[in-house]
Amino acid sequence: MDRTRQSRLRLMFLAMGVTFWGIVVLGRLIQLQVFQRPAFERLASKQSERTLNLAPRRGPILDRDGRALAVSVDAESLYAVPQDVDDPEATAAALARALGLDASHRRDLVVQLGKTSRYFVWVERKLDPVRAHAVRELGLPGIGFLTESRRYYPKRELAAQVLGYVGLDDHGMWGIEQELDERIRGRAAKVVVRTDARRRPVEHVEKPSTEGHAVVLTIDESIQHVAEVELEKAVRATGSIAGFAVVMDPRSGEILAIANQPTFNPNRYAAYSRNTWRNRAVADAFEPGSIFKIFTAAAGLQEGLVTPDEVIDCGGGFVEVSGIRINDHGVFHQLAFRDVIARSSDVGVVRVAQRLGRDQFGKYLRDFGFGARTGIELPAEIPGLLRPTQRWNAVSLASLSFGQEIGVTAIQMTAAAAAVANGGYLMKPQIVKRLLDAQGRVVSEPAPVAVRRVLTPETVDVLTEILKRVVTDGTGRKAAIDGYVVAGKTGTAQKFDFAAKKYSMIDHVASFVGFAPASRPAIVVLVSLDEPKGAANQGGDVAAPLFSKIAEHALRRLAVAPDAEDRVLRPVPGEPALRAALTAPDPALSTVALDAGDPLLMPDLRGRSAREAAAAAARRGLIVELRGSGRVVEQAPAPGTELETGMACVLTLSPIGFQRRDEPGVGPMGATSQTELLRPQAPMPPATSSLGEGPQ
Amino acid sequence: MAKKLSADLMLFAVTAALLGFGLVMVWSASSALAQEQHGSAYHFFLRQLGWALCGLIAMILAMRVDYRRLRNPAVVYGLFGLTSILLITVLFMPAVNDVHRWFRLGALSFQPVELAKLSLILFLAFHLERKREQVDHFLPTLFPALLLLGWYAFLVFSQPDLGSAFTLGLIACAMMFLAGVRLRYFALLFAAAVPVMAWAVLTANYRVARIQAFLDPWAAERRSGSGYQLIQSLIAVGTGGVTGAGFMEGQQKLFYLPYPYSDFIYAVIGEELGLVGAALVVLAFTLFLWRGLRAAWRAPDAFGLLLAAGVTLAIVLQAFINLSVVLGLLPTKGIPLPFISAGGSSLLFTLVGVGLVLNVSQHAD
């Protein structure tokens, strides 16, 4: 009995002990299911939900007039749910046929489709419509489509290095695509795939993408196109290994074109050498050579250390600097300074640089923006190479004066030349005109930025005269453009042979930088050819004609009135209105009192000045051709014609006065010129104009 | 002896409830997986249903045969002999999942370890009652008991099935404790068992991994992927919350959770029925414990007491070990949840055991 009592006692003890265990289990349940539940919910959704990021719809990239350079188009992406695939082998074979895959891809596909532990695999992303249709026709189980978007560059190679491309991972590479990737990309569409007990996607919860911002570039498609075509022709004709051309509006710093050779088609970027993706105009530095003499001259003139008429001793073809003999490219003796530049005497500019001294010269170079990034919105911009003044050696000053011992980027060079063209302001180069959101609202619109004033208008006037002489009587005669006065400078820079540690006697870079019209520059153009071959391969032989072709088209495209009219209009030098028009970006130049008309109908442009009429026509998307000079006497299409973008518009001009019916007082040319030049101060009210109101 | 023979109805009701609940949960936990693996959603459910019916019949038979007729050396040693033969022969059966644990007869499978539990309980009840007056004597009482335990544990461990060997030891200890063995012997036994267990764990990499997974499943998962089972189990229980995802609505039971219809069925219960359902299971087993021990308490003899208590504790301890494993309170062992987990022989012998307890409860004085 004693034993039974003991057993029963121990029974009680065990019952309580095991019950206590049960209580511990209950406590654990509460801990897990009440207190830690949110954490486990997260873990569960982490493993049972898959978020697929679909390529978002990138915003388009447009030229300054809204023409599409890069667009996003819908593309179907093909996926598979391996567990739903009946027969991986047969399915892969059918897909391979429809998609045109090779044997190794097909084998990969068999492996992918056999991975039943995965519930979602991409088969092929961003299919073209033909192949997508072919796959859809197959009606294979376990194969489905999701809509993504694919980048498409409708103009193919046009502005390829400016635009960049979009890589496989939907990130922009190079160009604007990379620089503004965050803005263009928008928010990725997310598809949350929830799986049922068999891990098959039962539902897709789509969080729609937001389309990225549209980028309106300052690039003008037409100028870009011609720059590329002419550059390619020149590169091919001269056998150059590379080349670039940059066109800039000196008043605003807006880049109108950047052409690169060799180039690539961003739709098929992988088929091209990666060398072609880089924008050489910002990512590569080159030794400018003689075109750099512009800035030596500018500094010397500005400091009053030299005048155009001063005769410089050019040493008979060489000069000794610190015991080192510098040979000129020709034998020159006594030259007026204007001819030192026009004939590009190295010794002549060395003399000027020596007068400036290294500190003063160095300061000017930095003021012109050399050795610093311009801040243009393009990736991989380099600051170039300009050593600090303290680290210049004995011949640095001399070398720099004619453009050696310095690495500059094309964009720096163009901006510096623009500072001469626009009356002395270094403008920040701009490639982005504005950003628009998906609804077309302006998100940002950077204003032109004048970095600093480098030259006085007086210096600019004198320097411009000298640079005009380069084209009229000097090395750059082939840069001349019919009807326009061009100012510029040639350059033939020997390439430094790093193997031989000296400047090559054969290979060189031929360049030309210039602006036009010289008296009221609308464009600055820099062209450069790397290692042109042939008998005549100097800057003046190969780069100057290229400049002429690109600049001529750009001037016509921008409806810049020829100087043939200008000769008559030329006001007395130093006239304040002229200076005002030249030194500051002139808003009036682009706001012509013609905007009231219906933009779809051809306005009556008769009686208008060439510039007004051409600007009005260009704004309506017309390709303007100006014939003659003076005022418009004939126009095609006729007033009131319905317009389409890209139509040709021929404006025939005549210097013989055409009386505007509503402005009987305007007659003699002299009076007209005053009106024209003073317009910023006294704008013509649109209401008084009968122009642009359709047929009359 | 003239008393009316009436079994404990509440114990019967709890058993029936757990059994029915188990069938339903096996259906929920296995149907989708069965569809995938066997082409029929009913695969596991129908088998379990068949075993449950067989088990019920066996339980009723066990109820009807007076338990005192088991107090017969022929029965006890006969069962011992049969168990030994089966435990030895199973070692020569083809391995399933790398262990020799099952006899397979067509669609049926049978785990001799379930028989071993019953045999051990029966032997100890028989043996300890006979040596009741010299229960603390080592040679006549404890040595045979430990010898049998050691023999079974060794054979089971050879399968290898450390979890079941451990359970056998636990049952034997509980019964010797109830029989009145002095506590210091347990201290000695414990001192002897610890190095053996440690050796058993440390000589098998997967056991080390299980211990590590138990101690920190997330670290183990990152290191070697060994925490997966436990993590999935905890996710299932944790996401259940108070009310659960709803019957049949669990997500974890497929693919994520290994063996959702057998060893980890409690995780499915936790996910689908929440804290309410999971706690009810704990309460049902606690009720089973108390009613079973009540039968033992009221047993007319030591054999009945030890038999009823042994069976009850074997079931409830196994249940709590299973729950603790699922909830991450104990390292993973291959121990099913009695009444509920899919598994034929386990269910059959559990129900036979319940029949014995009910039988003992009829003879309460």
XYZ file of C-alpha atoms in Angstrom, chain A residues 247-643:
397
model
C 28.205 73.380 -83.134
C 27.256 75.816 -80.410
C 25.098 78.865 -80.107
C 27.606 81.318 -78.594
C 24.922 83.545 -77.102
C 23.344 80.891 -74.889
C 25.989 78.191 -74.764
C 23.477 75.746 -76.229
C 25.020 72.863 -78.112
C 23.348 72.494 -81.478
C 25.287 69.445 -82.624
C 28.019 67.107 -81.518
C 29.131 64.696 -84.175
C 31.614 61.899 -83.592
C 33.431 59.616 -85.966
C 33.565 56.648 -85.802
C 30.039 56.328 -84.597
C 27.563 53.607 -83.697
C 23.906 52.737 -83.884
C 22.528 52.709 -80.329
C 19.810 50.252 -81.370
C 22.559 47.703 -81.880
C 25.283 49.148 -79.706
C 26.811 45.754 -78.920
C 27.733 45.269 -82.556
C 30.142 48.226 -82.390
C 33.496 48.735 -80.776
C 33.139 50.204 -77.305
C 35.430 52.973 -78.516
C 32.578 54.327 -80.560
C 30.243 54.741 -77.568
C 32.355 57.422 -75.923
C 31.652 61.024 -76.698
C 35.105 62.191 -77.723
C 34.017 65.806 -77.534
C 33.812 65.632 -73.749
C 35.642 62.458 -72.771
C 38.858 62.882 -74.738
C 41.443 65.619 -74.631
C 43.531 66.627 -77.601
C 46.376 68.987 -78.183
C 44.692 71.858 -80.002
C 47.680 73.244 -81.849
C 47.327 76.512 -83.727
C 43.623 77.062 -83.084
C 44.786 77.776 -79.566
C 46.581 80.915 -80.807
C 43.196 82.644 -80.645
C 43.522 82.734 -76.889
C 47.142 83.868 -76.865
C 46.108 86.674 -79.173
C 43.052 87.471 -77.054
C 45.151 87.764 -73.911
C 47.777 89.905 -75.614
C 45.187 92.254 -77.116
C 43.166 92.510 -73.951
C 46.263 93.430 -71.947
C 47.267 95.987 -74.533
C 50.579 94.265 -75.097
C 50.119 94.020 -78.815
C 48.063 95.676 -81.509
C 46.965 94.216 -84.840
C 49.248 96.543 -86.723
C 52.356 96.012 -84.623
C 55.092 94.349 -86.584
C 56.477 91.278 -84.871
C 59.854 89.774 -85.568
C 59.177 86.176 -86.452
C 62.831 85.227 -86.283
C 63.130 83.776 -89.731
C 61.454 80.516 -88.830
C 62.755 79.755 -85.379
C 63.199 81.119 -81.900
C 65.366 79.988 -79.025
C 63.653 79.680 -75.669
C 65.916 78.799 -72.755
C 68.367 77.301 -75.208
C 65.759 75.190 -76.910
C 65.111 75.914 -80.549
C 61.479 76.109 -81.573
C 60.958 75.765 -85.292
C 58.099 77.540 -86.947
C 56.139 75.707 -89.600
C 57.245 78.283 -92.128
C 59.935 80.947 -92.478
C 58.475 84.303 -91.449
C 60.432 87.491 -90.781
C 58.576 90.696 -90.054
C 54.807 90.270 -89.832
C 52.065 92.546 -88.606
C 50.389 90.839 -85.656
C 47.188 90.318 -87.640
C 49.261 88.339 -90.115
C 50.991 86.423 -87.353
C 47.585 84.974 -86.614
C 46.386 84.847 -90.211
C 49.466 82.944 -91.316
C 49.744 81.145 -88.015
C 53.314 81.923 -87.099
C 54.358 79.990 -84.021
C 57.281 82.292 -83.278
C 55.023 85.328 -83.545
C 52.667 84.106 -80.840
C 55.555 82.952 -78.681
C 56.710 86.588 -78.627
C 53.270 87.715 -77.476
C 53.101 85.025 -74.819
C 56.505 86.089 -73.552
C 55.202 89.600 -73.109
C 52.269 88.250 -71.125
C 54.381 86.124 -68.823
C 53.368 82.789 -67.446
C 51.123 84.024 -64.622
C 49.073 86.344 -66.744
C 48.860 83.870 -69.624
C 47.958 81.044 -67.246
C 45.198 83.139 -65.735
C 43.700 83.818 -69.162
C 43.778 80.149 -70.053
C 41.898 79.296 -66.877
C 39.469 82.141 -67.472
C 38.727 80.664 -70.864
C 37.814 77.474 -69.038
C 40.783 75.294 -69.884
C 41.795 72.693 -67.340
C 38.329 72.577 -65.788
C 35.219 70.647 -66.622
C 32.589 72.746 -68.316
C 29.839 70.985 -66.383
C 27.908 70.031 -69.493
C 25.290 67.383 -68.728
C 27.131 64.546 -70.376
C 28.912 61.737 -68.599
C 32.639 61.094 -68.422
C 33.596 64.689 -69.020
C 37.261 65.247 -68.299
C 38.907 68.514 -67.282
C 41.630 68.115 -69.863
C 45.230 68.769 -68.954
C 46.549 72.188 -68.031
C 49.377 72.086 -65.566
C 49.472 74.654 -62.793
C 51.662 77.632 -63.659
C 54.250 76.683 -61.003
C 54.877 73.415 -62.769
C 55.475 74.910 -66.169
C 58.980 74.322 -67.444
C 61.157 76.721 -69.385
C 59.404 76.177 -72.688
C 55.872 75.651 -71.401
C 54.847 79.248 -71.947
C 56.093 79.094 -75.519
C 54.576 75.695 -76.201
C 51.238 76.694 -74.753
C 51.076 79.841 -76.860
C 50.630 77.716 -79.976
C 48.619 74.969 -78.359
C 51.090 72.358 -77.232
C 51.584 70.966 -73.729
C 47.886 71.247 -73.100
C 45.011 68.825 -73.418
C 41.636 70.347 -74.115
C 38.275 68.838 -74.792
C 36.290 69.817 -77.826
C 33.597 71.211 -75.605
C 36.105 73.419 -73.747
C 37.546 74.631 -77.021
C 34.135 75.438 -78.420
C 33.041 77.256 -75.291
C 36.261 79.278 -75.246
C 35.821 80.213 -78.899
C 32.216 81.117 -78.136
C 33.494 83.561 -75.527
C 35.265 85.376 -78.357
C 32.187 85.163 -80.557
C 29.626 86.425 -78.075
C 31.526 89.497 -76.988
C 33.555 88.076 -74.169
C 31.406 85.842 -71.993
C 32.372 82.265 -71.173
C 29.039 80.486 -71.337
C 28.443 77.148 -69.713
C 27.783 74.682 -72.550
C 24.272 73.338 -72.354
C 22.927 70.185 -73.914
C 19.621 69.943 -72.051
C 17.067 72.555 -72.965
C 14.327 71.414 -70.658
C 12.855 68.425 -68.874
C 9.187 67.612 -69.263
C 7.143 65.271 -67.148
C 4.920 62.605 -68.682
C 2.085 65.100 -68.979
C 4.264 67.511 -70.883
C 4.663 69.993 -68.049
C 8.035 71.666 -67.800
C 9.933 70.261 -64.847
C 13.092 72.248 -65.264
C 14.490 74.554 -67.847
C 18.033 75.623 -67.190
C 18.701 79.229 -68.077
C 21.888 80.137 -69.941
C 24.762 80.534 -67.513
C 27.491 83.064 -68.112
C 30.419 81.680 -66.121
C 32.502 84.825 -66.318
C 33.411 87.690 -68.531
C 36.765 86.999 -70.154
C 37.182 89.704 -72.772
C 35.988 93.225 -73.286
C 33.898 94.036 -76.364
C 36.737 96.161 -77.691
C 39.123 93.212 -77.559
C 36.505 91.026 -79.199
C 36.020 93.484 -82.042
C 39.726 93.667 -82.740
C 40.253 89.937 -82.405
C 37.275 89.219 -84.656
C 38.789 91.387 -87.350
C 42.017 89.406 -87.086
C 40.170 86.087 -87.194
C 38.196 87.268 -90.237
C 41.536 87.860 -91.913
C 42.453 84.191 -91.307
C 39.552 83.262 -93.569
C 39.874 86.033 -96.098
C 43.664 86.133 -96.494
C 45.209 83.496 -94.259
C 45.332 79.775 -93.675
C 41.602 79.323 -93.402
C 40.395 80.476 -96.778
C 38.504 77.264 -97.369
C 36.338 78.016 -94.358
C 34.600 80.809 -96.191
C 30.848 80.594 -96.638
C 29.035 82.247 -99.495
C 27.217 85.298 -98.309
C 28.530 85.230 -94.752
C 31.599 86.671 -93.115
C 33.445 84.025 -91.182
C 35.998 84.438 -88.425
C 38.090 81.523 -87.310
C 41.411 79.836 -86.936
C 43.038 76.808 -88.451
C 45.085 74.320 -86.536
C 47.456 71.567 -87.505
C 48.675 69.981 -84.318
C 51.484 67.481 -84.553
C 50.627 64.438 -82.516
C 52.973 63.624 -79.716
C 54.527 60.277 -80.389
C 54.762 58.715 -76.949
C 56.959 55.907 -78.240
C 59.522 58.261 -79.698
C 58.920 60.912 -77.008
C 58.713 63.675 -79.577
C 56.179 65.309 -81.822
C 55.426 63.252 -84.888
C 56.445 64.646 -88.238
C 53.642 62.790 -89.971
C 50.584 62.339 -87.797
C 48.646 65.387 -86.811
C 45.230 66.654 -85.853
C 43.708 69.085 -88.322
C 41.208 71.479 -86.811
C 39.240 74.575 -87.477
C 37.267 76.649 -85.054
C 35.268 79.614 -86.162
C 32.091 81.548 -85.898
C 29.684 83.207 -88.257
C 28.395 85.662 -89.132
C 31.450 87.447 -87.789
C 29.626 90.618 -86.858
C 26.720 88.934 -85.013
C 27.751 85.346 -84.468
C 24.936 82.852 -84.382
C 27.084 79.747 -84.319
C 30.493 78.572 -83.244
C 31.737 75.472 -84.984
C 34.728 73.379 -84.059
C 35.763 70.571 -86.362
C 38.711 68.290 -85.948
C 40.087 65.385 -87.918
C 42.500 62.958 -86.316
C 45.395 61.895 -88.547
C 44.133 62.964 -91.957
C 46.195 61.497 -94.780
C 46.942 62.749 -98.256
C 48.979 65.526 -99.779
C 46.982 68.507 -98.525
C 46.015 67.535 -95.037
C 46.554 70.661 -92.970
C 43.787 72.220 -90.891
C 43.191 74.749 -93.639
C 43.009 72.015 -96.261
C 40.680 69.508 -94.641
C 39.098 71.015 -91.515
C 38.280 74.438 -92.942
C 36.081 73.089 -95.777
C 34.306 70.833 -93.323
C 33.662 73.830 -91.097
C 32.275 75.697 -94.075
C 29.805 72.963 -94.983
C 28.505 72.434 -91.471
C 28.357 76.117 -90.649
C 26.599 76.994 -93.872
C 23.853 74.535 -93.209
C 23.535 75.600 -89.602
C 23.224 79.247 -90.594
C 20.550 78.465 -93.107
C 18.788 76.190 -90.677
C 18.800 78.924 -88.068
C 17.652 81.421 -90.674
C 20.543 83.731 -90.056
C 20.366 86.496 -92.588
C 23.396 86.561 -94.847
C 25.944 89.298 -94.561
C 25.179 90.391 -98.101
C 22.394 92.319 -96.449
C 24.631 93.125 -93.576
C 26.978 95.121 -95.756
C 24.261 97.596 -96.396
C 23.103 97.552 -92.800
C 26.518 97.858 -91.272
C 26.308 100.545 -88.651
C 29.213 102.687 -87.550
C 31.613 100.785 -85.297
C 31.080 101.293 -81.619
C 27.394 101.931 -82.092
C 25.911 101.059 -78.721
C 22.991 99.038 -80.081
C 25.365 96.754 -81.934
C 27.347 96.109 -78.835
C 24.213 95.359 -76.924
C 23.150 92.857 -79.552
C 26.532 91.199 -79.560
C 27.530 91.056 -75.960
C 24.497 89.613 -74.341
C 22.260 86.729 -75.286
C 19.530 88.583 -77.078
C 16.069 87.291 -76.357
C 14.645 89.396 -79.136
C 16.552 87.375 -81.679
C 14.287 84.479 -81.104
C 11.034 86.223 -80.366
C 9.742 87.583 -83.560
C 6.391 89.266 -83.658
C 4.923 86.587 -85.829
C 3.729 84.164 -83.240
C 0.126 85.282 -83.293
C -0.628 83.370 -86.465
C -1.997 79.886 -86.578
C 1.157 77.792 -86.597
C -0.385 75.321 -88.991
C -0.937 77.859 -91.731
C 1.731 79.548 -93.750
C 2.004 83.167 -92.701
C 2.452 86.030 -95.085
C 6.095 86.823 -94.737
C 6.379 89.285 -97.562
C 7.956 92.523 -96.543
C 9.666 90.976 -93.512
C 13.375 91.066 -93.010
C 15.161 87.877 -93.903
C 15.861 87.009 -90.306
C 12.324 87.606 -89.077
C 10.756 85.701 -91.911
C 13.107 82.780 -91.744
C 12.775 82.486 -87.978
C 9.001 82.498 -88.286
C 9.085 79.828 -90.946
C 11.595 77.727 -89.058
C 9.454 77.836 -85.950
C 6.682 76.236 -87.977
C 8.960 73.377 -88.828
C 9.881 74.462 -92.309
C 13.253 73.945 -93.904
C 14.063 77.430 -94.988
C 16.022 78.372 -98.024
C 16.851 82.013 -98.474
C 17.554 83.373 -101.932
C 19.177 86.746 -102.278
C 19.288 89.323 -99.558
C 17.121 92.092 -98.281
C 13.450 91.679 -97.594
C 11.090 88.944 -98.601
C 9.464 89.605 -101.952
C 8.275 86.131 -102.809
C 7.460 83.144 -100.711
C 6.616 79.513 -101.260
C 4.367 78.026 -99.915
C 1.860 80.804 -100.444
C 0.279 82.488 -97.410
C -2.487 80.403 -95.904
C -1.157 77.058 -97.124
C -1.544 74.281 -94.598
C 1.869 73.328 -93.337
